[in-house]
């Protein structure tokens, strides 16, 4: 399974109009696409005003087919052109993650929040780094009770990996973070294994809230 995301950052003005536009884009994409696309925005994180459209797909061919349908639809392209006035001017980024450990419970919930931790494997540690990445995801699930997936990036920095945890509420997000911090065995495990397998200074954590 693959997790696709497209992200852009809004400028500081016309926030209400910009959010209305982003919802309209999401609805239009879901009318055209066979994929279920969700819209998220960053919270409690750097790059305020970042929007991310996400969708899960079984194959890359599904993503290709959706892209072909969108670029052939004039109403969608008109919305994209309209959105230029809301943009911060920064690049629009696409990302595709191949889910190596896809938590089945994530498909049975309608999460309102998510946290994403991105890291980069150190040279020569691909096999072990993937193994430990899956184990970290499983430990996070056991401690927090929240669906946790792990995958590898198809593009971007070589060796990019990521963990994805979803929550039904902001209270669950807070409780999960506190539970992980309080579990000394988990912290020691991550410190011991992570310091060898993932590049120092390259790990980034971002929190998102679902818009629609």
XYZ file of N, CA and C in Angstrom:
636
model
N 0.836 -1.197 0.000
C 0.000 0.000 0.000
C 0.870 1.246 0.000
N 0.348 2.309 -0.600
C 1.085 3.569 -0.687
C 0.268 4.696 -0.065
N 0.976 5.639 0.536
C 0.343 6.831 1.088
C 0.864 8.040 0.316
N -0.041 8.703 -0.386
C 0.308 9.875 -1.187
C -0.063 11.145 -0.438
N 0.763 12.175 -0.573
C 0.415 13.488 -0.018
C 0.882 14.586 -0.954
N 0.096 15.637 -1.031
C 0.463 16.850 -1.764
C 0.310 18.021 -0.810
N 1.373 18.776 -0.608
C 1.329 19.845 0.384
C 1.697 21.190 -0.225
N 1.074 22.218 0.302
C 1.358 23.590 -0.095
C 1.181 24.470 1.131
N 1.737 25.666 1.078
C 1.629 26.571 2.217
C 0.898 27.835 1.807
N -0.106 28.207 2.604
C -0.887 29.397 2.330
C -0.143 30.649 2.757
N -0.425 31.743 2.090
C 0.087 33.034 2.516
C -0.682 33.538 3.737
N -0.246 34.638 4.356
C -0.846 35.104 5.610
C -2.187 35.825 5.445
N -2.575 36.180 4.238
C -3.815 36.935 4.036
C -4.925 36.038 3.492
N -6.164 36.533 3.587
C -7.343 35.829 3.050
C -7.467 34.406 3.579
N -7.246 34.236 4.875
C -7.249 32.892 5.444
C -8.597 32.193 5.297
N -9.685 32.920 5.549
C -10.996 32.278 5.461
C -11.304 31.845 4.028
N -11.048 32.735 3.070
C -11.273 32.389 1.668
C -10.373 31.236 1.240
N -9.152 31.247 1.727
C -8.198 30.202 1.359
C -8.667 28.834 1.853
N -9.192 28.776 3.073
C -9.656 27.503 3.601
C -10.909 27.036 2.859
N -11.782 27.962 2.501
C -12.955 27.590 1.700
C -12.514 27.022 0.349
N -11.523 27.657 -0.250
C -10.986 27.158 -1.521
C -10.413 25.755 -1.354
N -9.654 25.523 -0.289
C -9.017 24.217 -0.086
C -10.058 23.115 0.093
N -11.160 23.430 0.757
C -12.240 22.452 0.907
C -12.885 22.168 -0.446
N -13.089 23.215 -1.236
C -13.673 23.039 -2.574
C -12.785 22.164 -3.450
N -11.478 22.368 -3.362
C -10.545 21.534 -4.130
C -10.678 20.074 -3.718
N -10.745 19.839 -2.413
C -10.863 18.470 -1.903
C -12.132 17.805 -2.415
N -13.230 18.524 -2.353
C -14.498 17.976 -2.832
C -14.448 17.682 -4.330
N -13.835 18.575 -5.090
C -13.721 18.369 -6.538
C -12.871 17.136 -6.852
N -11.763 16.991 -6.159
C -10.893 15.834 -6.379
C -11.640 14.538 -6.069
N -12.424 14.543 -4.990
C -13.165 13.332 -4.628
C -14.302 13.030 -5.603
N -14.774 14.043 -6.311
C -15.769 13.803 -7.359
C -15.140 13.120 -8.575
N -13.887 13.478 -8.837
C -13.203 12.974 -10.028
C -12.481 11.660 -9.765
N -11.848 11.569 -8.615
C -10.972 10.445 -8.300
C -11.734 9.287 -7.674
N -11.194 8.083 -7.840
C -11.721 6.910 -7.146
C -11.088 6.756 -5.766
N -10.075 7.549 -5.474
C -9.418 7.502 -4.177
C -10.154 8.396 -3.182
N -10.010 8.084 -1.911
C -10.610 8.875 -0.842
C -9.566 9.876 -0.357
N -9.721 11.133 -0.731
C -8.734 12.174 -0.424
C -9.177 12.980 0.791
N -8.266 13.175 1.732
C -8.527 13.967 2.933
C -7.659 15.217 2.919
N -8.118 16.233 3.615
C -7.382 17.493 3.718
C -6.977 17.720 5.165
N -5.697 18.061 5.364
C -5.142 18.291 6.698
C -4.404 19.625 6.714
N -4.222 20.166 7.916
C -3.404 21.367 8.082
C -2.516 21.204 9.307
N -1.352 21.801 9.264
C -0.415 21.669 10.379
C -0.929 22.393 11.618
N -0.661 21.794 12.789
C -0.951 22.413 14.080
C 0.218 22.137 15.015
N 0.444 23.047 15.955
C 1.518 22.867 16.950
C 2.864 22.590 16.285
N 3.065 23.094 15.076
C 4.238 22.728 14.281
C 4.757 23.925 13.494
N 5.999 23.843 13.021
C 6.512 24.886 12.114
C 5.716 24.915 10.813
N 5.995 25.927 9.994
C 5.345 26.091 8.690
C 3.841 26.214 8.837
N 3.422 27.144 9.695
C 1.999 27.404 9.900
C 1.330 27.714 8.568
N 0.117 27.170 8.390
C -0.611 27.398 7.149
C -0.343 26.370 6.072
N 0.384 25.314 6.414
C 0.627 24.249 5.445
C -0.612 23.369 5.317
N -1.025 23.107 4.096
C -2.118 22.191 3.804
C -1.545 20.917 3.203
N -2.175 19.786 3.512
C -1.737 18.514 2.936
C -2.956 17.696 2.538
N -3.008 17.333 1.259
C -4.029 16.416 0.780
C -3.429 15.020 0.777
N -4.117 14.050 1.359
C -3.566 12.698 1.462
C -4.567 11.663 0.952
N -4.023 10.549 0.472
C -4.857 9.439 0.017
C -4.037 8.161 0.064
N -4.696 7.070 0.411
C -4.062 5.756 0.374
C -4.410 5.079 -0.942
N -3.441 4.372 -1.514
C -3.653 3.677 -2.786
C -2.967 2.315 -2.725
N -3.595 1.336 -3.363
C -3.008 0.001 -3.385
C -1.817 -0.074 -4.330
N -1.860 0.716 -5.425
C -0.799 0.657 -6.429
C -0.441 2.056 -6.899
N 0.734 2.181 -7.480
C 1.137 3.440 -8.098
C 0.286 3.727 -9.333
N -0.206 2.683 -9.964
C -1.052 2.868 -11.145
C -2.336 3.617 -10.783
N -2.856 3.399 -9.577
C -4.035 4.131 -9.130
C -3.724 5.621 -9.002
N -2.567 5.929 -8.475
C -2.162 7.335 -8.348
C -1.974 7.961 -9.726
N -1.385 7.224 -10.646
C -1.186 7.722 -12.001
C -2.536 7.992 -12.676
N -3.477 7.069 -12.516
C -4.797 7.224 -13.131
C -5.524 8.440 -12.576
N -5.401 8.648 -11.265
C -6.036 9.816 -10.649
C -5.423 11.104 -11.171
N -4.107 11.140 -11.272
C -3.430 12.326 -11.792
C -3.867 12.628 -13.219
N -3.983 11.587 -14.041
C -4.402 11.775 -15.434
C -5.826 12.348 -15.504
N -6.708 11.867 -14.645
C -8.084 12.366 -14.635
C -8.137 13.836 -14.213
N -7.324 14.190 -13.233
C -7.348 15.556 -12.718
C -6.846 16.557 -13.756
N -5.743 16.243 -14.397
C -5.182 17.199 -15.367
C -6.032 17.302 -16.627
N -6.979 16.381 -16.807
C -7.873 16.442 -17.960
C -9.200 17.121 -17.632
N -9.367 17.533 -16.378
C -10.633 18.121 -15.947
C -10.503 19.640 -15.832
N -11.220 20.365 -16.660
C -11.096 21.824 -16.700
C -11.546 22.479 -15.395
N -12.570 21.943 -14.756
C -13.054 22.551 -13.516
C -12.023 22.425 -12.392
N -11.328 21.299 -12.367
C -10.258 21.137 -11.375
C -9.107 22.089 -11.668
N -8.713 22.187 -12.927
C -7.607 23.072 -13.289
C -7.944 24.529 -12.991
N -9.209 24.906 -13.148
C -9.618 26.278 -12.815
C -9.461 26.542 -11.330
N -9.796 25.554 -10.507
C -9.622 25.706 -9.063
C -8.142 25.837 -8.698
N -7.307 25.054 -9.362
C -5.860 25.139 -9.113
C -5.343 26.533 -9.447
N -5.781 27.086 -10.560
C -5.361 28.435 -10.948
C -5.869 29.477 -9.948
N -7.087 29.286 -9.462
C -7.641 30.208 -8.467
C -6.810 30.197 -7.192
N -6.278 29.051 -6.849
C -5.524 28.920 -5.608
C -4.203 29.660 -5.600
N -3.740 30.092 -6.764
C -2.453 30.799 -6.819
C -2.465 32.063 -5.961
N -3.619 32.708 -5.840
C -3.684 33.954 -5.073
C -3.591 33.723 -3.571
N -3.776 32.481 -3.134
C -3.693 32.166 -1.709
C -2.322 31.625 -1.309
N -1.490 31.328 -2.286
C -0.220 30.660 -2.020
C 0.809 31.591 -1.382
N 1.667 30.996 -0.568
C 2.788 31.735 0.023
C 3.905 31.931 -0.988
N 3.827 31.241 -2.110
C 4.886 31.303 -3.115
C 5.894 30.186 -3.002
N 5.792 29.373 -1.954
C 6.698 28.243 -1.794
C 6.280 27.102 -2.713
N 7.167 26.173 -2.905
C 6.921 25.062 -3.825
C 5.799 24.162 -3.318
N 5.090 23.550 -4.267
C 4.123 22.508 -3.948
C 4.870 21.177 -3.960
N 4.724 20.399 -2.901
C 5.489 19.162 -2.768
C 4.583 17.938 -2.790
N 4.971 16.947 -3.578
C 4.331 15.639 -3.563
C 5.238 14.656 -2.833
N 4.624 13.700 -2.162
C 5.383 12.642 -1.493
C 4.596 11.349 -1.595
N 5.319 10.238 -1.755
C 4.698 8.922 -1.771
C 5.491 8.019 -0.826
N 4.774 7.428 0.113
C 5.374 6.516 1.072
C 4.869 5.105 0.810
N 5.776 4.158 0.685
C 5.376 2.757 0.612
C 5.258 2.240 2.041
N 4.051 1.860 2.437
C 3.822 1.427 3.806
C 4.324 -0.008 3.980
N 5.383 -0.136 4.750
C 5.968 -1.444 5.035
C 5.201 -2.113 6.163
N 4.791 -1.309 7.138
C 3.933 -1.782 8.234
C 2.698 -0.892 8.239
N 1.616 -1.390 7.638
C 0.370 -0.629 7.563
C -0.572 -1.128 8.655
N -0.797 -0.322 9.663
C -1.656 -0.711 10.778
C -3.097 -0.824 10.279
N -3.651 -2.019 10.353
C -5.004 -2.249 9.844
C -6.045 -1.429 10.599
N -5.779 -1.097 11.852
C -6.745 -0.325 12.643
C -6.910 1.095 12.112
N -5.925 1.578 11.379
C -6.012 2.941 10.844
C -7.136 3.056 9.817
N -7.474 1.950 9.174
C -8.525 1.977 8.160
C -9.919 1.961 8.776
N -9.999 1.693 10.068
C -11.288 1.566 10.741
C -11.615 2.767 11.610
N -10.948 3.883 11.351
C -11.178 5.075 12.142
C -11.265 6.285 11.229
N -11.840 7.355 11.749
C -11.920 8.621 11.020
C -11.121 9.636 11.840
N -9.786 9.573 11.768
C -8.956 10.368 12.681
C -9.109 11.861 12.458
N -8.986 12.603 13.550
C -9.055 14.063 13.492
C -7.676 14.700 13.628
N -6.718 13.939 14.126
C -5.340 14.419 14.269
C -4.377 13.321 13.834
N -3.183 13.731 13.453
C -2.135 12.782 13.095
C -0.783 13.390 13.402
N 0.169 12.548 13.757
C 1.560 12.987 13.878
C 2.403 12.183 12.900
N 3.348 12.867 12.282
C 4.245 12.246 11.306
C 5.676 12.509 11.755
N 6.456 11.451 11.893
C 7.876 11.575 12.215
C 8.662 11.100 11.002
N 9.471 11.989 10.443
C 10.281 11.667 9.274
C 11.749 11.574 9.670
N 12.427 10.547 9.163
C 13.848 10.354 9.449
C 14.536 9.878 8.176
N 15.874 9.839 8.231
C 16.668 9.372 7.093
C 17.646 8.318 7.601
N 17.657 7.177 6.943
C 18.552 6.096 7.336
C 20.010 6.488 7.123
N 20.873 6.036 8.022
C 22.299 6.244 7.821
C 22.796 5.258 6.756
N 23.842 5.625 6.012
C 24.371 4.723 4.979
C 24.740 3.359 5.558
N 24.315 2.311 4.875
C 24.648 0.959 5.306
C 23.706 0.363 6.329
N 22.649 1.091 6.688
C 21.757 0.585 7.737
C 20.337 0.345 7.233
N 20.172 0.175 5.937
C 18.828 0.074 5.372
C 18.035 -1.097 5.949
N 18.617 -2.286 5.963
C 17.885 -3.469 6.418
C 17.542 -3.347 7.894
N 18.537 -3.065 8.709
C 18.311 -2.962 10.152
C 17.419 -1.766 10.478
N 17.592 -0.676 9.744
C 16.784 0.514 9.995
C 15.314 0.274 9.711
N 15.014 -0.509 8.682
C 13.630 -0.857 8.378
C 13.071 -1.782 9.459
N 13.870 -2.770 9.875
C 13.420 -3.698 10.923
C 13.090 -2.953 12.210
N 13.973 -2.052 12.612
C 13.751 -1.303 13.850
C 12.612 -0.305 13.666
N 12.477 0.235 12.457
C 11.368 1.138 12.197
C 10.027 0.473 12.439
N 9.884 -0.769 11.975
C 8.653 -1.529 12.212
C 8.473 -1.791 13.698
N 9.566 -2.156 14.379
C 9.464 -2.427 15.818
C 9.075 -1.172 16.597
N 9.616 -0.033 16.202
C 9.231 1.224 16.865
C 7.732 1.465 16.700
N 7.231 1.253 15.488
C 5.800 1.443 15.243
C 4.973 0.524 16.129
N 5.385 -0.722 16.245
C 4.649 -1.680 17.070
C 4.695 -1.294 18.545
N 5.833 -0.790 19.005
C 5.948 -0.370 20.403
C 5.084 0.861 20.681
N 5.076 1.794 19.733
C 4.229 2.989 19.896
C 2.766 2.577 20.018
N 2.331 1.654 19.168
C 0.940 1.168 19.216
C 0.652 0.519 20.573
N 1.582 -0.289 21.066
C 1.367 -0.986 22.330
C 1.266 -0.008 23.500
N 2.075 1.040 23.476
C 2.098 2.007 24.586
C 0.919 2.958 24.526
N 0.598 3.429 23.336
C -0.422 4.477 23.200
C -1.810 3.945 22.846
N -1.856 2.754 22.253
C -3.129 2.228 21.789
C -3.606 2.834 20.490
N -2.784 3.681 19.872
C -3.190 4.370 18.649
C -2.587 3.692 17.415
N -3.364 3.619 16.323
C -2.854 3.015 15.089
C -1.568 3.702 14.618
N -0.555 2.905 14.355
C 0.760 3.436 13.985
C 1.307 2.657 12.792
N 1.634 3.369 11.735
C 2.176 2.747 10.527
C 3.594 3.248 10.276
N 4.313 2.508 9.460
C 5.703 2.855 9.133
C 5.945 2.558 7.661
N 6.700 3.457 7.010
C 6.976 3.236 5.600
C 8.243 3.920 5.136
N 8.567 3.682 3.866
C 9.769 4.242 3.247
C 9.368 5.140 2.084
N 10.069 6.271 1.948
C 9.757 7.246 0.912
C 10.267 6.784 -0.443
N 9.451 7.021 -1.481
C 9.878 6.678 -2.837
C 10.727 7.772 -3.456
N 10.646 8.987 -2.929
C 11.426 10.110 -3.448
C 11.822 11.005 -2.286
N 12.627 12.022 -2.596
C 13.156 12.880 -1.537
C 14.516 12.388 -1.106
N 14.967 12.772 0.091
C 16.273 12.310 0.570
C 16.352 10.789 0.541
N 17.427 10.263 -0.023
C 17.566 8.806 -0.135
C 17.606 8.196 1.262
N 16.814 7.154 1.456
C 16.745 6.515 2.769
C 15.697 7.119 3.673
N 14.817 7.954 3.121
C 13.783 8.566 3.938
C 12.753 7.552 4.419
N 12.397 7.639 5.694
C 11.384 6.765 6.285
C 10.450 7.620 7.139
N 9.304 7.038 7.527
C 8.380 7.818 8.329
C 7.440 6.953 9.151
N 7.022 7.495 10.300
C 6.039 6.863 11.174
C 4.786 7.738 11.191
N 3.612 7.109 11.188
C 2.349 7.838 11.097
C 1.407 7.323 12.181
N 1.014 8.218 13.070
C 0.120 7.859 14.170
C -1.136 8.713 14.054
N -2.307 8.084 14.204
C -3.563 8.823 14.060
C -4.341 8.802 15.369
N -5.144 9.866 15.577
C -5.874 10.069 16.829
C -7.287 10.554 16.529
N -8.209 10.180 17.406
C -9.590 10.624 17.251
C -9.822 12.022 17.804
N -8.920 12.498 18.652
C -9.105 13.797 19.292
C -7.764 14.365 19.720
N -7.745 15.648 20.041
C -6.527 16.283 20.528
C -6.155 15.734 21.902
N -7.165 15.295 22.674
C -6.880 14.701 23.981
C -6.100 13.397 23.828
N -6.451 12.610 22.812
C -5.705 11.383 22.555
C -4.278 11.686 22.124
N -4.101 12.722 21.321
C -2.757 13.114 20.895
C -1.901 13.467 22.112
N -2.471 14.252 23.018
C -1.733 14.641 24.223
C -1.412 13.425 25.085
N -2.398 12.559 25.295
C -2.199 11.392 26.150
C -1.142 10.457 25.576
N -1.131 10.305 24.253
C -0.148 9.427 23.619
C 1.262 9.962 23.805
N 1.432 11.260 23.613
C 2.755 11.857 23.809
C 3.243 11.704 25.231
N 2.353 11.896 26.191
C 2.734 11.760 27.597
C 3.069 10.312 27.932
N 2.321 9.370 27.346
C 2.588 7.953 27.611
C 3.953 7.534 27.072
N 4.305 8.000 25.885
C 5.617 7.667 25.316
C 6.745 8.260 26.141
N 6.581 9.516 26.561
C 7.618 10.174 27.355
C 7.822 9.482 28.701
N 6.733 8.907 29.232
C 6.803 8.286 30.555
C 7.326 6.856 30.511
N 7.428 6.281 29.339
C 7.880 4.897 29.202
C 9.392 4.876 28.985
N 10.129 4.665 30.056
C 11.593 4.755 29.988
C 12.191 3.686 29.080
N 11.584 2.502 29.015
C 12.130 1.440 28.173
C 12.015 1.817 26.695
N 10.925 2.505 26.331
C 10.774 2.942 24.942
C 11.797 4.018 24.604
N 11.951 4.991 25.505
C 12.908 6.077 25.261
C 14.319 5.521 25.135
N 14.681 4.573 26.006
C 16.015 3.973 25.957
C 16.214 3.184 24.669
N 15.168 2.480 24.234
C 15.255 1.697 23.001
C 15.492 2.614 21.803
N 14.727 3.690 21.709
C 14.880 4.618 20.592
C 16.251 5.282 20.627
N 16.697 5.681 21.815
C 18.018 6.304 21.931
C 19.123 5.344 21.488
N 19.028 4.096 21.908
C 20.070 3.116 21.597
C 20.105 2.766 20.120
N 18.941 2.433 19.574
C 18.882 1.981 18.187
C 18.864 3.143 17.195
N 18.068 4.162 17.523
C 17.912 5.273 16.596
C 19.178 6.057 16.353
N 20.021 6.180 17.371
C 21.245 6.963 17.228
C 22.205 6.344 16.221
N 22.064 5.048 15.980
C 22.953 4.366 15.043
C 22.346 4.248 13.647
N 21.031 4.189 13.578
C 20.377 3.833 12.324
C 19.818 5.016 11.543
N 19.559 6.137 12.225
C 18.935 7.298 11.575
C 19.841 8.511 11.723
N 19.955 9.279 10.650
C 20.898 10.389 10.609
C 20.565 11.456 11.652
N 21.588 11.896 12.357
C 21.417 12.937 13.366
C 21.003 14.248 12.704
N 20.051 14.920 13.302
C 19.627 16.225 12.812
C 18.655 16.185 11.654
N 18.305 14.976 11.190
C 17.411 14.863 10.028
C 15.988 14.469 10.404
N 15.748 14.180 11.681
C 14.422 13.723 12.111
C 13.522 14.917 12.404
N 12.319 14.893 11.830
C 11.360 15.995 11.984
C 10.004 15.416 12.368
N 9.359 16.025 13.360
C 8.009 15.605 13.747
C 7.025 16.733 13.467
N 5.892 16.391 12.858
C 4.871 17.361 12.508
C 3.502 16.838 12.934
N 2.668 17.729 13.459
C 1.306 17.360 13.845
C 0.320 18.006 12.867
N -0.748 17.268 12.554
C -1.754 17.718 11.613
C -3.148 17.590 12.218
N -4.031 18.500 11.801
C -5.447 18.391 12.149
C -6.257 18.235 10.862
N -7.219 17.342 10.906
C -8.037 17.081 9.720
C -8.979 18.270 9.473
N -9.060 18.702 8.228
C -9.999 19.758 7.833
C -11.268 19.137 7.275
N -11.097 18.198 6.347
C -12.241 17.502 5.766
C -11.797 16.158 5.196
